[in-house]
Tab-separated table of C-alpha atoms in Angstrom:
chain	number	residue	atom	x	y	z
A	1	UNK	CA	0.112	-0.114	0.032
A	2	UNK	CA	1.755	3.513	-0.901
A	3	UNK	CA	2.397	6.006	1.656
A	4	UNK	CA	0.840	8.985	1.306
A	5	UNK	CA	3.430	12.090	1.355
A	6	UNK	CA	2.809	15.407	3.340
A	7	UNK	CA	1.775	18.182	1.551
A	8	UNK	CA	4.657	20.705	0.551
A	9	UNK	CA	4.683	23.496	3.116
A	10	UNK	CA	5.239	27.309	2.810
A	11	UNK	CA	8.990	27.913	3.633
A	12	UNK	CA	9.737	29.108	6.803
A	13	UNK	CA	12.775	31.123	7.989
A	14	UNK	CA	13.535	30.414	12.164
A	15	UNK	CA	16.241	31.858	13.975
A	16	UNK	CA	18.224	30.156	17.151
A	17	UNK	CA	19.917	32.710	18.978
A	18	UNK	CA	22.265	31.849	22.069
A	19	UNK	CA	23.492	34.566	24.284
A	20	UNK	CA	26.871	33.660	24.618
A	21	UNK	CA	28.014	32.497	28.567
A	22	UNK	CA	25.298	34.481	29.740
A	23	UNK	CA	25.131	34.042	33.270
A	24	UNK	CA	28.772	35.298	33.098
A	25	UNK	CA	27.574	38.394	30.541
A	26	UNK	CA	25.185	39.004	33.376
A	27	UNK	CA	27.838	39.459	35.926
A	28	UNK	CA	29.907	41.386	33.718
A	29	UNK	CA	27.086	44.297	33.172
A	30	UNK	CA	26.731	43.972	36.626
A	31	UNK	CA	30.409	44.623	37.747
A	32	UNK	CA	32.461	45.838	34.295
A	33	UNK	CA	35.561	45.062	36.346
A	34	UNK	CA	34.916	41.799	35.063
A	35	UNK	CA	35.162	42.172	31.393
A	36	UNK	CA	37.941	40.216	29.874
A	37	UNK	CA	39.322	38.634	33.174
A	38	UNK	CA	38.573	34.529	33.735
A	39	UNK	CA	35.294	34.274	35.092
A	40	UNK	CA	32.569	31.834	36.165
A	41	UNK	CA	29.392	31.533	37.843
A	42	UNK	CA	28.984	29.189	40.217
A	43	UNK	CA	26.067	27.880	41.748
A	44	UNK	CA	27.474	27.605	45.494
A	45	UNK	CA	27.390	24.593	47.832
A	46	UNK	CA	29.871	23.326	50.699
A	47	UNK	CA	31.529	20.594	48.238
A	48	UNK	CA	34.466	21.442	46.062
A	49	UNK	CA	33.222	25.211	45.932
A	50	UNK	CA	30.310	24.470	44.176
A	51	UNK	CA	29.265	23.647	40.433
A	52	UNK	CA	30.162	26.130	37.824
A	53	UNK	CA	27.006	27.062	35.485
A	54	UNK	CA	28.929	29.159	33.089
A	55	UNK	CA	32.549	30.034	32.079
A	56	UNK	CA	34.261	33.184	30.340
A	57	UNK	CA	35.655	32.233	27.181
A	58	UNK	CA	39.258	33.958	28.643
A	59	UNK	CA	38.763	31.142	31.248
A	60	UNK	CA	38.164	28.495	28.925
A	61	UNK	CA	41.556	29.151	27.507
A	62	UNK	CA	43.087	28.085	31.182
A	63	UNK	CA	41.087	24.456	30.594
A	64	UNK	CA	38.146	25.915	32.986
A	65	UNK	CA	35.249	23.740	32.104
A	66	UNK	CA	31.347	23.590	33.572
A	67	UNK	CA	31.600	20.130	34.812
A	68	UNK	CA	34.146	21.497	37.146
A	69	UNK	CA	33.567	22.439	40.713
A	70	UNK	CA	34.666	25.565	41.994
A	71	UNK	CA	37.629	24.355	43.677
A	72	UNK	CA	38.930	22.487	40.933
A	73	UNK	CA	38.498	25.793	38.729
A	74	UNK	CA	40.685	27.499	40.680
A	75	UNK	CA	43.508	24.693	40.269
A	76	UNK	CA	43.220	25.268	36.750
A	77	UNK	CA	43.021	28.515	36.852
A	78	UNK	CA	44.426	30.804	39.859
A	79	UNK	CA	43.297	34.134	38.672
A	80	UNK	CA	39.924	33.269	38.066
A	81	UNK	CA	36.944	35.203	39.356
A	82	UNK	CA	34.143	32.690	40.797
A	83	UNK	CA	30.783	35.157	41.032
A	84	UNK	CA	27.887	33.184	43.239
A	85	UNK	CA	24.490	32.839	42.132
A	86	UNK	CA	22.300	35.211	44.238
A	87	UNK	CA	20.580	33.008	47.258
A	88	UNK	CA	17.103	33.174	48.087
A	89	UNK	CA	15.513	30.803	51.151
A	90	UNK	CA	18.608	28.776	50.678
A	91	UNK	CA	17.893	28.201	46.876
A	92	UNK	CA	19.746	29.465	44.043
A	93	UNK	CA	17.781	32.935	42.408
A	94	UNK	CA	17.821	32.878	39.062
A	95	UNK	CA	15.613	36.292	38.458
A	96	UNK	CA	18.420	38.538	37.442
A	97	UNK	CA	19.407	36.321	34.953
A	98	UNK	CA	15.649	35.327	33.621
A	99	UNK	CA	15.219	39.098	34.270
A	100	UNK	CA	17.979	39.919	31.539
A	101	UNK	CA	16.986	37.149	29.200
A	102	UNK	CA	13.579	39.074	28.746
A	103	UNK	CA	15.360	42.429	28.120
A	104	UNK	CA	16.611	40.246	25.235
A	105	UNK	CA	13.255	39.005	24.059
A	106	UNK	CA	11.617	41.791	24.123
A	107	UNK	CA	14.194	43.160	21.192
A	108	UNK	CA	13.763	39.914	19.119
A	109	UNK	CA	9.665	40.350	19.484
A	110	UNK	CA	9.890	43.162	17.548
A	111	UNK	CA	10.647	40.890	14.656
A	112	UNK	CA	8.623	37.819	14.940
A	113	UNK	CA	7.057	35.111	17.366
A	114	UNK	CA	9.397	34.151	19.934
A	115	UNK	CA	9.456	30.904	22.072
A	116	UNK	CA	11.664	31.179	24.901
A	117	UNK	CA	14.095	27.855	25.371
A	118	UNK	CA	15.237	28.316	28.239
A	119	UNK	CA	17.092	31.509	30.245
A	120	UNK	CA	19.478	31.955	27.320
A	121	UNK	CA	18.022	31.007	24.415
A	122	UNK	CA	15.748	31.588	22.136
A	123	UNK	CA	13.677	30.489	18.814
A	124	UNK	CA	12.791	33.613	16.669
A	125	UNK	CA	10.240	32.837	13.520
A	126	UNK	CA	11.073	35.360	11.460
A	127	UNK	CA	9.050	34.457	8.030
A	128	UNK	CA	6.856	37.090	8.036
A	129	UNK	CA	9.343	39.503	8.304
A	130	UNK	CA	11.654	38.173	5.508
A	131	UNK	CA	8.864	37.775	3.368
A	132	UNK	CA	8.388	41.470	4.273
A	133	UNK	CA	11.921	42.051	3.124
A	134	UNK	CA	12.072	40.216	0.147
A	135	UNK	CA	8.891	42.230	-1.318
A	136	UNK	CA	9.737	45.719	-0.338
A	137	UNK	CA	13.663	45.790	-0.200
A	138	UNK	CA	15.284	42.427	-1.883
A	139	UNK	CA	19.089	42.359	-1.359
A	140	UNK	CA	19.569	42.352	-4.935
A	141	UNK	CA	18.133	45.544	-5.169
A	142	UNK	CA	20.037	46.996	-2.063
A	143	UNK	CA	22.981	49.432	-2.940
A	144	UNK	CA	24.664	48.151	0.479
A	145	UNK	CA	24.127	45.014	2.874
A	146	UNK	CA	24.403	45.922	6.427
A	147	UNK	CA	27.776	45.037	7.459
A	148	UNK	CA	27.521	42.391	10.150
A	149	UNK	CA	25.374	40.335	7.597
A	150	UNK	CA	28.488	39.984	5.501
A	151	UNK	CA	30.398	38.494	8.546
A	152	UNK	CA	27.826	35.399	8.275
A	153	UNK	CA	29.027	31.802	8.023
A	154	UNK	CA	27.248	30.126	5.507
A	155	UNK	CA	27.487	26.454	4.901
A	156	UNK	CA	29.017	24.705	2.247
A	157	UNK	CA	30.796	28.521	1.348
A	158	UNK	CA	34.620	28.856	2.051
A	159	UNK	CA	35.030	30.536	5.399
A	160	UNK	CA	39.028	31.155	5.345
A	161	UNK	CA	39.164	32.785	1.809
A	162	UNK	CA	40.827	36.052	1.821
A	163	UNK	CA	37.544	37.375	0.209
A	164	UNK	CA	35.054	35.824	2.637
A	165	UNK	CA	32.763	38.935	3.122
A	166	UNK	CA	32.698	39.775	-0.317
A	167	UNK	CA	31.791	36.141	-1.382
A	168	UNK	CA	29.225	36.036	1.885
A	169	UNK	CA	27.848	39.636	0.122
A	170	UNK	CA	27.536	38.051	-3.183
A	171	UNK	CA	25.561	34.605	-1.783
A	172	UNK	CA	22.627	37.102	-0.088
A	173	UNK	CA	22.151	39.193	-2.818
A	174	UNK	CA	21.738	36.395	-5.763
A	175	UNK	CA	19.267	37.389	-7.940
A	176	UNK	CA	19.272	33.634	-9.799
A	177	UNK	CA	18.804	31.945	-5.956
A	178	UNK	CA	15.514	30.253	-5.479
A	179	UNK	CA	12.854	31.677	-2.819
A	180	UNK	CA	13.850	29.490	0.140
A	181	UNK	CA	17.453	30.585	-0.369
A	182	UNK	CA	16.265	34.638	-0.844
A	183	UNK	CA	14.229	33.955	2.443
A	184	UNK	CA	17.066	32.680	4.058
A	185	UNK	CA	19.175	35.957	3.432
A	186	UNK	CA	16.572	38.212	4.330
A	187	UNK	CA	16.406	36.223	7.573
A	188	UNK	CA	20.234	36.170	8.109
A	189	UNK	CA	20.412	40.016	7.188
A	190	UNK	CA	17.176	40.644	9.964
A	191	UNK	CA	19.383	38.441	12.785
A	192	UNK	CA	22.820	40.415	12.080
A	193	UNK	CA	20.540	43.621	12.854
A	194	UNK	CA	18.738	42.018	15.931
A	195	UNK	CA	22.026	41.083	17.139
A	196	UNK	CA	23.627	44.547	17.033
A	197	UNK	CA	20.385	46.055	18.207
A	198	UNK	CA	20.735	43.716	21.570
A	199	UNK	CA	24.511	44.145	22.089
A	200	UNK	CA	23.669	48.156	21.731
A	201	UNK	CA	20.693	47.992	24.356
A	202	UNK	CA	22.067	45.183	26.986
A	203	UNK	CA	25.465	44.570	26.048
A	204	UNK	CA	25.180	41.520	25.147
A	205	UNK	CA	26.362	39.075	22.509
A	206	UNK	CA	24.499	36.311	21.239
A	207	UNK	CA	25.303	33.681	18.200
A	208	UNK	CA	22.057	32.288	15.953
A	209	UNK	CA	21.835	29.904	13.668
A	210	UNK	CA	19.118	30.087	10.582
A	211	UNK	CA	17.417	27.385	8.837
A	212	UNK	CA	13.862	26.836	7.693
A	213	UNK	CA	13.431	24.753	10.705
A	214	UNK	CA	14.091	24.889	14.164
A	215	UNK	CA	15.839	21.513	14.196
A	216	UNK	CA	18.333	22.899	12.056
A	217	UNK	CA	18.673	26.395	13.481
A	218	UNK	CA	19.813	24.680	16.998
A	219	UNK	CA	22.207	22.785	15.464
A	220	UNK	CA	24.545	25.367	13.877
A	221	UNK	CA	23.765	27.929	16.555
A	222	UNK	CA	26.707	27.112	18.175
A	223	UNK	CA	28.912	25.798	15.171
A	224	UNK	CA	30.757	29.685	15.423
A	225	UNK	CA	30.724	31.126	18.513
A	226	UNK	CA	30.907	34.056	20.425
A	227	UNK	CA	29.110	36.802	18.466
A	228	UNK	CA	28.745	34.696	15.131
A	229	UNK	CA	25.612	33.193	12.920
A	230	UNK	CA	25.611	30.765	10.467
A	231	UNK	CA	23.842	29.937	7.737
A	232	UNK	CA	22.177	26.717	7.018
A	233	UNK	CA	20.840	27.088	2.846
A	234	UNK	CA	18.620	24.060	1.449
A	235	UNK	CA	21.083	22.418	-0.837
A	236	UNK	CA	23.604	22.057	2.246
A	237	UNK	CA	21.051	20.442	4.650
A	238	UNK	CA	21.998	16.648	2.911
A	239	UNK	CA	25.461	16.821	3.026
A	240	UNK	CA	25.707	18.728	6.458
A	241	UNK	CA	23.286	15.895	8.320
A	242	UNK	CA	25.062	12.787	6.670
A	243	UNK	CA	28.086	13.892	8.534
A	244	UNK	CA	26.646	14.775	11.724
A	245	UNK	CA	27.146	12.544	14.758
A	246	UNK	CA	24.027	10.778	16.015
A	247	UNK	CA	24.528	11.887	19.155
A	248	UNK	CA	24.265	15.730	18.236
A	249	UNK	CA	20.873	15.203	17.377
A	250	UNK	CA	18.075	16.150	19.678
A	251	UNK	CA	16.703	12.838	22.072
A	252	UNK	CA	19.392	11.166	20.770
A	253	UNK	CA	22.417	12.384	23.041
A	254	UNK	CA	21.845	9.931	25.731
A	255	UNK	CA	20.938	6.179	25.976
A	256	UNK	CA	19.183	5.925	22.794
A	257	UNK	CA	22.065	7.604	20.637
A	258	UNK	CA	24.493	5.117	22.711
A	259	UNK	CA	22.275	2.137	21.834
A	260	UNK	CA	22.020	3.144	18.255
A	261	UNK	CA	25.778	3.176	18.007
A	262	UNK	CA	26.595	0.328	19.588
A	263	UNK	CA	23.310	-2.083	18.697
A	264	UNK	CA	23.146	-0.867	15.001
A	265	UNK	CA	27.064	0.305	14.415
A	266	UNK	CA	25.734	3.727	13.241
A	267	UNK	CA	28.073	6.757	13.931
A	268	UNK	CA	26.089	9.546	11.991
A	269	UNK	CA	22.898	10.450	11.140
A	270	UNK	CA	23.905	9.704	7.679
A	271	UNK	CA	24.794	6.459	8.397
A	272	UNK	CA	21.187	5.855	10.389
A	273	UNK	CA	19.572	7.259	6.967
A	274	UNK	CA	21.088	4.645	5.137
A	275	UNK	CA	20.183	1.625	7.444
A	276	UNK	CA	17.536	-0.319	5.697
A	277	UNK	CA	15.584	-3.425	6.670
A	278	UNK	CA	17.814	-5.354	5.116
A	279	UNK	CA	20.448	-4.173	7.402
A	280	UNK	CA	18.234	-4.551	10.218
A	281	UNK	CA	17.604	-8.646	9.286
A	282	UNK	CA	21.457	-9.313	8.707
A	283	UNK	CA	21.950	-8.129	12.186
A	284	UNK	CA	18.582	-10.750	13.993
């Protein structure tokens, strides 16, 4: 019996914005003397100096990781600043971070519908805003492109070339691009504008992924950090997923992902997509 195929859907433009080591950024705004210094935010308890929940990039250079305890961080980086999360009624009080995150959401929501994934992560549906830009001021008709957008990382576009920004500008302004990529180009420009506005109004940097769905946007938002953005063109999706480790996929990072690796011998999403009933029968 033939399987019904889903009806094709209108292309969407989804961004995933991830505030860079956000808890540290909040503390740096509260105490500017911490800027540029190795810093970590710690939920304090009596065992080995408490657990780190955010580590600045300066501290990471010394090998400090979020999996460490406060005492271990001091051993790795004697000059580290450990800032304790506020405490209320003997519990960690994250309200200062939630409020700071709400400032960012208020800015992002001027361009689309926001879905807050956590204190420091937001999904943003830019479909309508991208369509409006494409209709009223398409990039290929613009005399200039917002500078931050030309610093975007485009999958499958060389990122180490000396003329990289010019290559990105060319990609953003392609008159012969298909409709989906034209929408993505508009989305990339809008996200770049929003990221600059967030920095100007809140002092926070963020990284972003721009794609046609939430999964892809989330997967690439952390590829280039801090304060950068990555775009997933439709033509790049298959190759990107083919080499993606299975455990990077949502809900496959734990026991299920390990089981797929051990029982089926798959390491990447490409391996999983190529797994057939014939493969299964040979294992039984």
